[in-house]
XYZ file of C-alpha atoms in Angstrom:
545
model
C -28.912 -11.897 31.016
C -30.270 -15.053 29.569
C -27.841 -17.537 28.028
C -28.619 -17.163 24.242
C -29.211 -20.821 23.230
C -26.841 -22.570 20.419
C -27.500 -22.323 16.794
C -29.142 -25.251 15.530
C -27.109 -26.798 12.292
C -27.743 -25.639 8.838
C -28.722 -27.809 6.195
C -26.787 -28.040 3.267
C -24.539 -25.068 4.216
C -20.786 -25.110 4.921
C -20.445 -24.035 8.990
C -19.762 -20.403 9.630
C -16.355 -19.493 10.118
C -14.818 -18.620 13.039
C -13.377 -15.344 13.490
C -9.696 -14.652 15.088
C -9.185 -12.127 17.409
C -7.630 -8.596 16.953
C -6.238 -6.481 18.751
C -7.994 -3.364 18.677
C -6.488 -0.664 15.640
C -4.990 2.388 17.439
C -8.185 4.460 16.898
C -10.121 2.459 18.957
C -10.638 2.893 22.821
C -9.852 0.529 25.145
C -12.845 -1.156 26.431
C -12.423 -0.135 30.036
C -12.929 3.297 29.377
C -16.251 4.182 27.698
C -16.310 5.021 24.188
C -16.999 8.918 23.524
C -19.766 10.230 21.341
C -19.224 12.356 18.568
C -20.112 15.926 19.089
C -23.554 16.753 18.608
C -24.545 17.933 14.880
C -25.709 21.169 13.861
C -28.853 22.382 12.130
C -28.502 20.418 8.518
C -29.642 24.272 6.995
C -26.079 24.721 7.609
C -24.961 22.910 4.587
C -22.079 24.812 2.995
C -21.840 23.638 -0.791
C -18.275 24.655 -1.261
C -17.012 22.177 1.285
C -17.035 18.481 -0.818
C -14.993 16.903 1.431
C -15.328 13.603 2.818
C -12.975 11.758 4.774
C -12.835 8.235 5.947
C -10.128 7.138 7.781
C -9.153 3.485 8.995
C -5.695 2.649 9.863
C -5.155 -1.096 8.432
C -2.263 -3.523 9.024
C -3.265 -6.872 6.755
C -1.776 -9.414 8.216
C 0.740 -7.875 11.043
C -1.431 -9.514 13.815
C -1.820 -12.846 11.827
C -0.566 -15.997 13.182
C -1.223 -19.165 11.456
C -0.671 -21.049 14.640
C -3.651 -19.644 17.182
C -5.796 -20.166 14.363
C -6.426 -23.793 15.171
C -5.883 -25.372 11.735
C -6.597 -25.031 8.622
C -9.778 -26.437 7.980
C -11.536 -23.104 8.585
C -13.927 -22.716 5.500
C -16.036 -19.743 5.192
C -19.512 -19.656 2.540
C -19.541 -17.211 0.160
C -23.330 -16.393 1.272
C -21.998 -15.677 4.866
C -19.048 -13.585 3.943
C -20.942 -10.192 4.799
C -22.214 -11.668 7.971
C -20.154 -9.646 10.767
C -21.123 -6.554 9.717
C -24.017 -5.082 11.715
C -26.424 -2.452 9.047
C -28.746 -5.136 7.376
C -32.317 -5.068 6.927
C -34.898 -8.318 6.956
C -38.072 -9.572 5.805
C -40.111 -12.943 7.385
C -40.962 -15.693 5.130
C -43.465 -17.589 6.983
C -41.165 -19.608 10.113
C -38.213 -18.430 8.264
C -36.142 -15.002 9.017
C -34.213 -13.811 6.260
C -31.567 -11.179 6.911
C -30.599 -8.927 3.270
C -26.898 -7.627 3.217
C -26.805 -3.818 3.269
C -23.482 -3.921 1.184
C -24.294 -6.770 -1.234
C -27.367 -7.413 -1.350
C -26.922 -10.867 -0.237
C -29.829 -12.782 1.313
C -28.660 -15.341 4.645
C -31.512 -17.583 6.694
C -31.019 -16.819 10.653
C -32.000 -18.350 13.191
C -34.225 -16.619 16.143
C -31.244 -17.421 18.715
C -28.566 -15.767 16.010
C -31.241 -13.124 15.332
C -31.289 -12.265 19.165
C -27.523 -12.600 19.496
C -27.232 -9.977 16.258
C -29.675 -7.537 17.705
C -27.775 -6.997 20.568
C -23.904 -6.295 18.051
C -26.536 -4.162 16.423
C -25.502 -1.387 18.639
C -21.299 -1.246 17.812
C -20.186 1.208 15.643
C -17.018 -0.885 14.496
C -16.288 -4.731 13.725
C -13.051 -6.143 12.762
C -12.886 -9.985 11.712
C -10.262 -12.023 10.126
C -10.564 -15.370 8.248
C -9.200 -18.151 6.894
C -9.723 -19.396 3.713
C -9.768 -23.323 2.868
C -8.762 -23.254 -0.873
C -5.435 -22.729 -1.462
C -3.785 -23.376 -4.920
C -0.411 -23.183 -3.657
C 2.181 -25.164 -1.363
C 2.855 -24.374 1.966
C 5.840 -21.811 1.831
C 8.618 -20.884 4.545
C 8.484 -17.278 4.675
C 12.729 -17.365 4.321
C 12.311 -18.594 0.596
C 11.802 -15.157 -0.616
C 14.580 -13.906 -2.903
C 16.678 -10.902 -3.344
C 17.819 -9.906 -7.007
C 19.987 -7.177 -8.005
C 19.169 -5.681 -11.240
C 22.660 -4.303 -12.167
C 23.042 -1.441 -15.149
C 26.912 -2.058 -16.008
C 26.511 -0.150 -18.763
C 28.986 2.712 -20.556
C 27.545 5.945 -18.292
C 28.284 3.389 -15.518
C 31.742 4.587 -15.662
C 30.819 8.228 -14.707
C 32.605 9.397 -11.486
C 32.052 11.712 -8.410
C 34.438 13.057 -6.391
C 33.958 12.191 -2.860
C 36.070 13.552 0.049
C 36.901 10.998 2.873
C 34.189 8.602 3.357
C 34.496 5.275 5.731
C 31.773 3.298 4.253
C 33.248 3.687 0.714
C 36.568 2.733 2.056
C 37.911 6.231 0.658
C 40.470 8.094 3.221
C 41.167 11.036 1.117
C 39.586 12.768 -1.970
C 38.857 10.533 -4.752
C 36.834 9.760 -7.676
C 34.313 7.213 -7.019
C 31.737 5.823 -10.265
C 28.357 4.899 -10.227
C 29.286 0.966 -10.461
C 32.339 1.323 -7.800
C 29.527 2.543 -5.500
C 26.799 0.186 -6.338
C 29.270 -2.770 -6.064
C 30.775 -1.908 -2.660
C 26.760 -1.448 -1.579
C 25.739 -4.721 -2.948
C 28.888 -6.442 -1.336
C 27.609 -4.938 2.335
C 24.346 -6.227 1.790
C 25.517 -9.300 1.172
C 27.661 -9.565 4.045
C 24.417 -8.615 6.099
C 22.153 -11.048 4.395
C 24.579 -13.584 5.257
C 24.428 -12.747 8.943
C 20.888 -11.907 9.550
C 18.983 -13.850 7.164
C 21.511 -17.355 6.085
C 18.488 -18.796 4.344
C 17.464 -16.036 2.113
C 18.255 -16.137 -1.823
C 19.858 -14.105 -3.844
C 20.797 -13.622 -7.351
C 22.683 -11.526 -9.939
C 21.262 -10.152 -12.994
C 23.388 -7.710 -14.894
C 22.680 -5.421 -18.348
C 24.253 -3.585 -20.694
C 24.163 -4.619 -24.639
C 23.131 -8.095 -23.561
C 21.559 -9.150 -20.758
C 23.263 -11.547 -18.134
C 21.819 -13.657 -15.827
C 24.134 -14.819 -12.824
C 21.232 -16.348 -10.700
C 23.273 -17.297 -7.315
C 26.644 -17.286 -9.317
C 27.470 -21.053 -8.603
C 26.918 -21.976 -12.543
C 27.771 -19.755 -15.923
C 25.533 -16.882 -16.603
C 22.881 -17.004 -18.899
C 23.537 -14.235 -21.549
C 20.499 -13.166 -23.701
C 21.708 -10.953 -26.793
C 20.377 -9.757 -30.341
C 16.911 -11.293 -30.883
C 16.408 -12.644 -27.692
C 16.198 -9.009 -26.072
C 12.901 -8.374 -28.368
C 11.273 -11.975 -26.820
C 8.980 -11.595 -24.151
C 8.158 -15.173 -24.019
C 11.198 -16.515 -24.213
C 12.860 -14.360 -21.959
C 10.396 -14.997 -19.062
C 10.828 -18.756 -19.913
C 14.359 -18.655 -19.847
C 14.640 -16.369 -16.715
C 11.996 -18.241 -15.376
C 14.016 -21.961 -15.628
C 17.255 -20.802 -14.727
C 16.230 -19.804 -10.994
C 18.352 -19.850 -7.812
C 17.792 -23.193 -5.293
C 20.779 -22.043 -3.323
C 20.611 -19.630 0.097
C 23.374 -16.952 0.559
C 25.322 -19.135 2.953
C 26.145 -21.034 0.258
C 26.662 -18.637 -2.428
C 27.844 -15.644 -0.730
C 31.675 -16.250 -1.806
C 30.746 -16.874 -5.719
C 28.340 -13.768 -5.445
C 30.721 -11.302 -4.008
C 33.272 -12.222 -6.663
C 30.586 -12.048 -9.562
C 29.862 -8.471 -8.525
C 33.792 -7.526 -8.092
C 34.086 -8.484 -11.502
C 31.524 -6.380 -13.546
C 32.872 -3.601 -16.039
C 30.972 -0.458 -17.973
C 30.665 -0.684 -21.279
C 27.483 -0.564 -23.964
C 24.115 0.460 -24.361
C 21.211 0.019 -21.784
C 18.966 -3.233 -21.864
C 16.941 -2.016 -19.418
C 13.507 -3.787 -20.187
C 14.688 -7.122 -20.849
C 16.951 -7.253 -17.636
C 14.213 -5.906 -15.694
C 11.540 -8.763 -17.198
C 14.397 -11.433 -16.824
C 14.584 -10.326 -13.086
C 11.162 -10.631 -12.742
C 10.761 -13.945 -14.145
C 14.014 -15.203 -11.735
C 12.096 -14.017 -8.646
C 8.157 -15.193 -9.649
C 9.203 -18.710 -8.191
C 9.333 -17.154 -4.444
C 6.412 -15.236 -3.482
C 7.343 -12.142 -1.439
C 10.603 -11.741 -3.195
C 12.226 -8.400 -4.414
C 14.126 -7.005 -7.430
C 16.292 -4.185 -6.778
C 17.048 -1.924 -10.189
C 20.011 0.620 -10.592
C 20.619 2.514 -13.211
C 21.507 5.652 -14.900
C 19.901 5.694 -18.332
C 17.234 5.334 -19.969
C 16.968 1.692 -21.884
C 17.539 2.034 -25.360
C 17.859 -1.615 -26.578
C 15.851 -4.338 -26.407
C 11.730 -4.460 -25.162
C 10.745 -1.327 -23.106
C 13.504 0.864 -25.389
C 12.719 4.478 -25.224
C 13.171 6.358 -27.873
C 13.997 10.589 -27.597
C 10.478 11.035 -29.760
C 7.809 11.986 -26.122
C 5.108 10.255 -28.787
C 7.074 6.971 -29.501
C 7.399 6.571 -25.417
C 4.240 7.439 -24.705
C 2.611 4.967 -27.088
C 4.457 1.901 -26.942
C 6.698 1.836 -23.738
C 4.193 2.148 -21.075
C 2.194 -0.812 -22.348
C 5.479 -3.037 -22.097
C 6.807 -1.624 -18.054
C 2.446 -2.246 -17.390
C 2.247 -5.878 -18.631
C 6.350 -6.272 -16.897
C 4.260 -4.800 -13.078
C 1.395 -6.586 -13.438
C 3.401 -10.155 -13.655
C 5.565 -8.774 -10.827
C 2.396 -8.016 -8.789
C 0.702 -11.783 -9.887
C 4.163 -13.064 -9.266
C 4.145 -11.549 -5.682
C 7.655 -9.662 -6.972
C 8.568 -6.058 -5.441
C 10.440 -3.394 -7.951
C 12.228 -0.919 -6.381
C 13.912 1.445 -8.822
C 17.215 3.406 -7.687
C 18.659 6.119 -10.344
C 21.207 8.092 -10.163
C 20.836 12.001 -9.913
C 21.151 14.378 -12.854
C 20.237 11.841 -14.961
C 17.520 10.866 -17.623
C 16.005 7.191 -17.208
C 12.730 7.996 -17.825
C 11.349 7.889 -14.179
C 7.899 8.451 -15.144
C 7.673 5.401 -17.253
C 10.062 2.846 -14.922
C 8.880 4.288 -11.859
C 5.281 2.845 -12.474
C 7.285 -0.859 -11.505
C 7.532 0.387 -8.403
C 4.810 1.996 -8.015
C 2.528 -0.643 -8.754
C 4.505 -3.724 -7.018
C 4.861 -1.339 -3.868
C 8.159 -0.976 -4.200
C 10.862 2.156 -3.710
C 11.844 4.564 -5.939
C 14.646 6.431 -4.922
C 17.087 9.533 -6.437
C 20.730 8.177 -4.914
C 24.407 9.699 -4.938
C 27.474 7.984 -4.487
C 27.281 8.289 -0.927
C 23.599 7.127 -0.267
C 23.188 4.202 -2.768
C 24.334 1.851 0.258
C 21.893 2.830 2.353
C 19.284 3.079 0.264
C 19.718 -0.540 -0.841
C 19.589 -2.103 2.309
C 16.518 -0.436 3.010
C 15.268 -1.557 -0.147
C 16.207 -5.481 0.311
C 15.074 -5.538 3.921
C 12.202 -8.540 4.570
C 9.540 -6.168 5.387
C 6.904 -7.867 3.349
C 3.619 -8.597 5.063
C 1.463 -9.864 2.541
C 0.827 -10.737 -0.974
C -1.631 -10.537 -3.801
C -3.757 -7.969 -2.126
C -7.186 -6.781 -2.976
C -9.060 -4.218 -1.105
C -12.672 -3.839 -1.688
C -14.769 -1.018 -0.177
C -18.446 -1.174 -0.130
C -20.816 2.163 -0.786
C -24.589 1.379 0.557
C -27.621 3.525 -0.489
C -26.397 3.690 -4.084
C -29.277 2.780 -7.111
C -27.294 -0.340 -7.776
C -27.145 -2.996 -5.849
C -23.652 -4.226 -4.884
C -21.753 -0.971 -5.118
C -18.410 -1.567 -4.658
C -14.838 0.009 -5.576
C -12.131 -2.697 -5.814
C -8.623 -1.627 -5.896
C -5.858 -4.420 -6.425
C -2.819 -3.598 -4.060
C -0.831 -6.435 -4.874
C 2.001 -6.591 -2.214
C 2.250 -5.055 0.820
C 5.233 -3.865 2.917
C 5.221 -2.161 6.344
C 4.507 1.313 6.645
C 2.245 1.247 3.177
C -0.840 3.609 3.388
C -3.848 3.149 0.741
C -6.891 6.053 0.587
C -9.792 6.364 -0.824
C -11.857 9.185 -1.780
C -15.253 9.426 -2.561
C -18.469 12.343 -3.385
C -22.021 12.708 -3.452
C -23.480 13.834 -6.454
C -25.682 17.106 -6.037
C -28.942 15.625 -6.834
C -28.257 13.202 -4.121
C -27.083 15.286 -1.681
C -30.286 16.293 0.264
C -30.864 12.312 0.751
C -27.340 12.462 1.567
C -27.734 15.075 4.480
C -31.168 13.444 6.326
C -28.916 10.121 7.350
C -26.579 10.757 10.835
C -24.462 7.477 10.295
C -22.987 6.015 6.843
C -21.692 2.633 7.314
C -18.751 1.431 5.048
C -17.169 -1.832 5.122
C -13.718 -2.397 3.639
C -13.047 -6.609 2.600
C -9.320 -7.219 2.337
C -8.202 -10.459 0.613
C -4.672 -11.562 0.466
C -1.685 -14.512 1.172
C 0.288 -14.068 4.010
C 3.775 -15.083 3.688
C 2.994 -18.941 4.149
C 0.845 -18.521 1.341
C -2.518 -19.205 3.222
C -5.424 -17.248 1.859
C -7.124 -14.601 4.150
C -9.941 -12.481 4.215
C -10.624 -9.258 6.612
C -13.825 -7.844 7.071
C -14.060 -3.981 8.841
C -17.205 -2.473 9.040
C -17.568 1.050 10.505
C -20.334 3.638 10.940
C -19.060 7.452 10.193
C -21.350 10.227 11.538
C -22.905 12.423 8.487
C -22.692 16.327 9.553
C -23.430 19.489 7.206
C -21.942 22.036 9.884
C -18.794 23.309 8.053
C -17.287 24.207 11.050
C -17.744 21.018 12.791
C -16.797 18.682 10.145
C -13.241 20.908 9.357
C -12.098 20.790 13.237
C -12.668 17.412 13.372
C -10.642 16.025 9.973
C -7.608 13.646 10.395
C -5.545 16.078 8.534
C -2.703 13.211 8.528
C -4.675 11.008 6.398
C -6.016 14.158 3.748
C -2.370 14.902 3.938
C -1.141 11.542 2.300
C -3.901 11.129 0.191
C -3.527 14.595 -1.682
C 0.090 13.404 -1.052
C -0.521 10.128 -3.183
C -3.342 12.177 -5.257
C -0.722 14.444 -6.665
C 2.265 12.298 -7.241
C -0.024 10.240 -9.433
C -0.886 12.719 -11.387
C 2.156 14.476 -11.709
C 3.658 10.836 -13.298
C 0.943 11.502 -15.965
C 1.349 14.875 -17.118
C -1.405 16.075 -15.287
C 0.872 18.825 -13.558
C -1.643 21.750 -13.568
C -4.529 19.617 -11.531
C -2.075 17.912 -9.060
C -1.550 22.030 -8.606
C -5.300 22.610 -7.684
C -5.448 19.578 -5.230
C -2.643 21.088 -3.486
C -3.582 24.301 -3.346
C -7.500 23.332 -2.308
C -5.405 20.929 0.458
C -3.489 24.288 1.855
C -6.724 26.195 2.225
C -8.248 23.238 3.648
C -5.628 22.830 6.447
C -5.791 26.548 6.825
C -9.496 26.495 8.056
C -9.524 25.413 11.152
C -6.553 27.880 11.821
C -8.369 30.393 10.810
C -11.451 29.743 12.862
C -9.575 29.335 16.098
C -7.969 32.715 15.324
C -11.344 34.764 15.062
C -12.363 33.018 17.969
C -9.319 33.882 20.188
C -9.527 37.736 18.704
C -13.587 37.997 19.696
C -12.349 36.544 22.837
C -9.905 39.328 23.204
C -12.186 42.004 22.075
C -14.868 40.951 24.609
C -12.812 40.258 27.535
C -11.240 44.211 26.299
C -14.725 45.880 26.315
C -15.463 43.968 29.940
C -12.158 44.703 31.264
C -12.748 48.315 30.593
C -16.625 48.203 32.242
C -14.990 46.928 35.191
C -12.627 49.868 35.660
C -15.056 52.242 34.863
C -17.017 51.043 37.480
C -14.583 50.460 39.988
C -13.503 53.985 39.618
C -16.949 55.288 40.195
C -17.582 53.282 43.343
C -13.883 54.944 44.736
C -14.991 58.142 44.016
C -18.352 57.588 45.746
């Protein structure tokens, strides 16, 4: 083939960014074997109305396969006319000597040159694209990725004291039947982690913060505690400020000593402070991007901001708003929640779960004897990116630009995001005459060095209206953690009867394809009966003969 010939420079226009390369996601092919075409696709009078599902499946790691150092620098700049430029489904018009390409997705118009035009016409024929780049304006300071922070979010208060008997157990240091309580166990977990932050990860921080009818704030224990009591626990402001200034500078190989003895020394007694420790926690960890706040408790809060009253109406009016505006600072902030509670008791899940929930954190139901292990899970350094915002693009809708935008906020291994979409009836024969949809899915986030990326994926997905075609062929994995993720949600709003329906229309869903192969393998048997029995028949006449 010809050598296509350079692009000539643009006037006026920053240079197009250069792409990094990917490995290819695990539902791609390798490119030594050929890629395999979908199955062919039925008559479209085979449309089955009851069937409205539509799935779209791509497996996405955000920054896993991102390293700062093969990107060649940092000057990388990419045009905000040119961002839509990898994808492959655009449309174009000539203006005299001038070719100008329109964005499918956007709607955004980019001059080309003939030698890029011939160089896109021939990328015109992938079904997939997968580009990452870097962005030049960054806001913040170059940050080592061990600066994150750690802090426990302690409730020391009265039901603290409650105890469990637990028979002999190593890892609580108990060697015959005892009682253990909920503080015994969270200290002896905390003190573990420490002693394994201390050996695997020297430079991380970590600080105390501790509740009950006043909130204390250790930091990394080297200095007095902060206490905020009486009006101060009703002071957003000022209790962001404060947690905010009094920080933690030090890593846990220099604090670990004054740490472990901080935690040895907490007591139950008082009410619950909940929202105001959790907010002061918050603030302590904003300064580190990546960090984590680690919550356990056994109540619900019932002084302070975020109290929750026994009334359903006074909770549902006023304490959401204050655990909303308390996640969405975490997920600016670049702070994780994750919420541990003890079981058999009442803390209001619903409400404090959402921290978690919305900072992609844990929530997790612990005992006495699982607490440990469920906070070291909780504080490992599994972060992989920050202030995250997915944006998928619909084509072919009326207005131009279509777009649902979904801020993720942090990421952590092993998090999974879906989306679900429908055609509207009246659309639906328009729908039905196109074989291919393209989407394309724009990530934007900060890796852990705080550098600003963007990833573009742009796929085709064949259109089919054969019921039976399009129900063998779902990723029942992804419909299973979507209706997973569908119902949860709505089960933390009340909405217990229609998380009911989606799980019930997801059981008959999975059950199709079952069912098909089953009346296939029993025609099978019937026919291979019936010619079985002709063949005997005949067999015995040609004997007899």
């Amino acid at each position: 083939e010809p050598d296509v010939p350079p692009l000539p420079p643009r006037r006026l226009k920053k240079p197009r960014p250069t792409s990094l390369p990917l490995p290819p996601l695990p539902s791609v092919q390798s490119p030594l074997s050929p890629p395999s075409l979908p199955p062919p696709v039925p008559p479209r009078g085979e449309y089955d109305p009851a069937l409205s599902v539509f799935s779209f499946s791509l497996p996405l790691t955000p920054c896993r396969t991102f390293n700062s150092g093969q990107a060649g620098g940092r000057d990388r700049t990419q045009d905000q006319r040119q961002r839509h430029l990898p994808q492959y489904w655009e449309t174009g018009r000539h203006d005299f000597f001038l070719q100008v390409w329109t964005c499918e997705f956007c709607g955004c118009e980019q001059s080309v040159s003939s030698g890029d035009r011939r160089a896109r016409a021939g990328q015109r024929a992938g079904t997939r694209s997968d580009d990452l780049y870097l962005l030049t304006e960054n806001d913040d300071d170059y940050q080592n990725v061990e600066d994150a922070m750690v802090v426990f979010c302690v409730d020391i208060s009265g039901s603290m004291s409650v105890t469990t008997e637990v028979r002999e157990n190593a890892r609580l240091h108990v060697t015959s039947k005892a009682y253990i309580s909920r503080l015994e166990s969270i200290q002896d977990a905390i003190q573990k982690v420490l002693s394994s932050l201390l050996e695997q990860s020297p430079r991380r921080r970590v600080a105390l913060v501790t509740f009950n009818n006043e909130v204390e704030i250790y930091g990394n224990g080297i200095r007095a505690p902060l206490v905020l009591r009486d009006w101060a626990l009703i002071d957003y402001e000022h209790i962001w400020q404060q947690g905010v200034s009094y920080g933690a500078s030090h890593c846990i190989a220099e604090t670990c000593d004054q740490l472990k003895q901080a935690v040895n020394d907490l007591r139950e007694q008082g009410a619950t402070s909940l929202g105001p420790a959790v907010l002061a926690s918050v603030a302590v960890a904003s300064r580190y991007p990546g960090s984590k706040v680690i919550l356990c408790t056994d109540g619900r809060a019932n002084i302070g901001l975020g109290k929750m009253e026994d009334t359903p109406s006074v909770s549902s009016s006023i304490d959401p708003y204050f655990y909303k505006r308390v996640a969405q600072q975490a997920v600016d902030s670049g702070v994780i929640i994750s919420v541990m509670t003890f079981e058999g008791t009442d803390c209001c899940l619903a409400d404090i779960g959402r921290l978690a929930d919305s900072t992609g954190g844990r929530v997790n139901i612990v005992s006495v004897n699982t607490v440990a292990t469920e906070i070291q899970l909780a504080s490992m350094d599994n972060v992989l990116a920050t202030n995250v915002t997915a944006t998928l693009y619909f084509p072919y809708e009326r207005e131009r630009n279509h777009k649902l935008v979904r801020e993720i906020g942090n990421v952590t291994s092993g998090l999974e995001i879906t989306f679900q979409f429908a055609v509207k009836s009246k659309y639906m024969d328009v729908f039905l005459r196109r074989k291919v949809l393209p989407f394309q899915l724009q990530l934007t986030f900060k890796t852990r060095e705080q550098q600003k990326c963007i990833r573009i994926l742009t796929e085709q997905r064949p259109v089919t209206s054969g019921r039976w075609l399009s129900t063998t062929s779902l990723n029942m994995v992804v419909l299973g953690v979507h209706c997973a993720q569908l119902c949860a949600s709505l089960t933390m709003e009340g909405r217990v009867e229609e998380a009911q329906r989606h799980l019930n229309a997801q059981q008959d869903l999975k059950q199709r394809p079952i069912q098909k192969d089953e009346i296939i393998y029993s025609n099978w048997m019937d026919s291979m009966v019936t010619i079985c029995a002709e063949i005997t028949t005949e067999s015995m006449v040609s004997s007899h003969f």
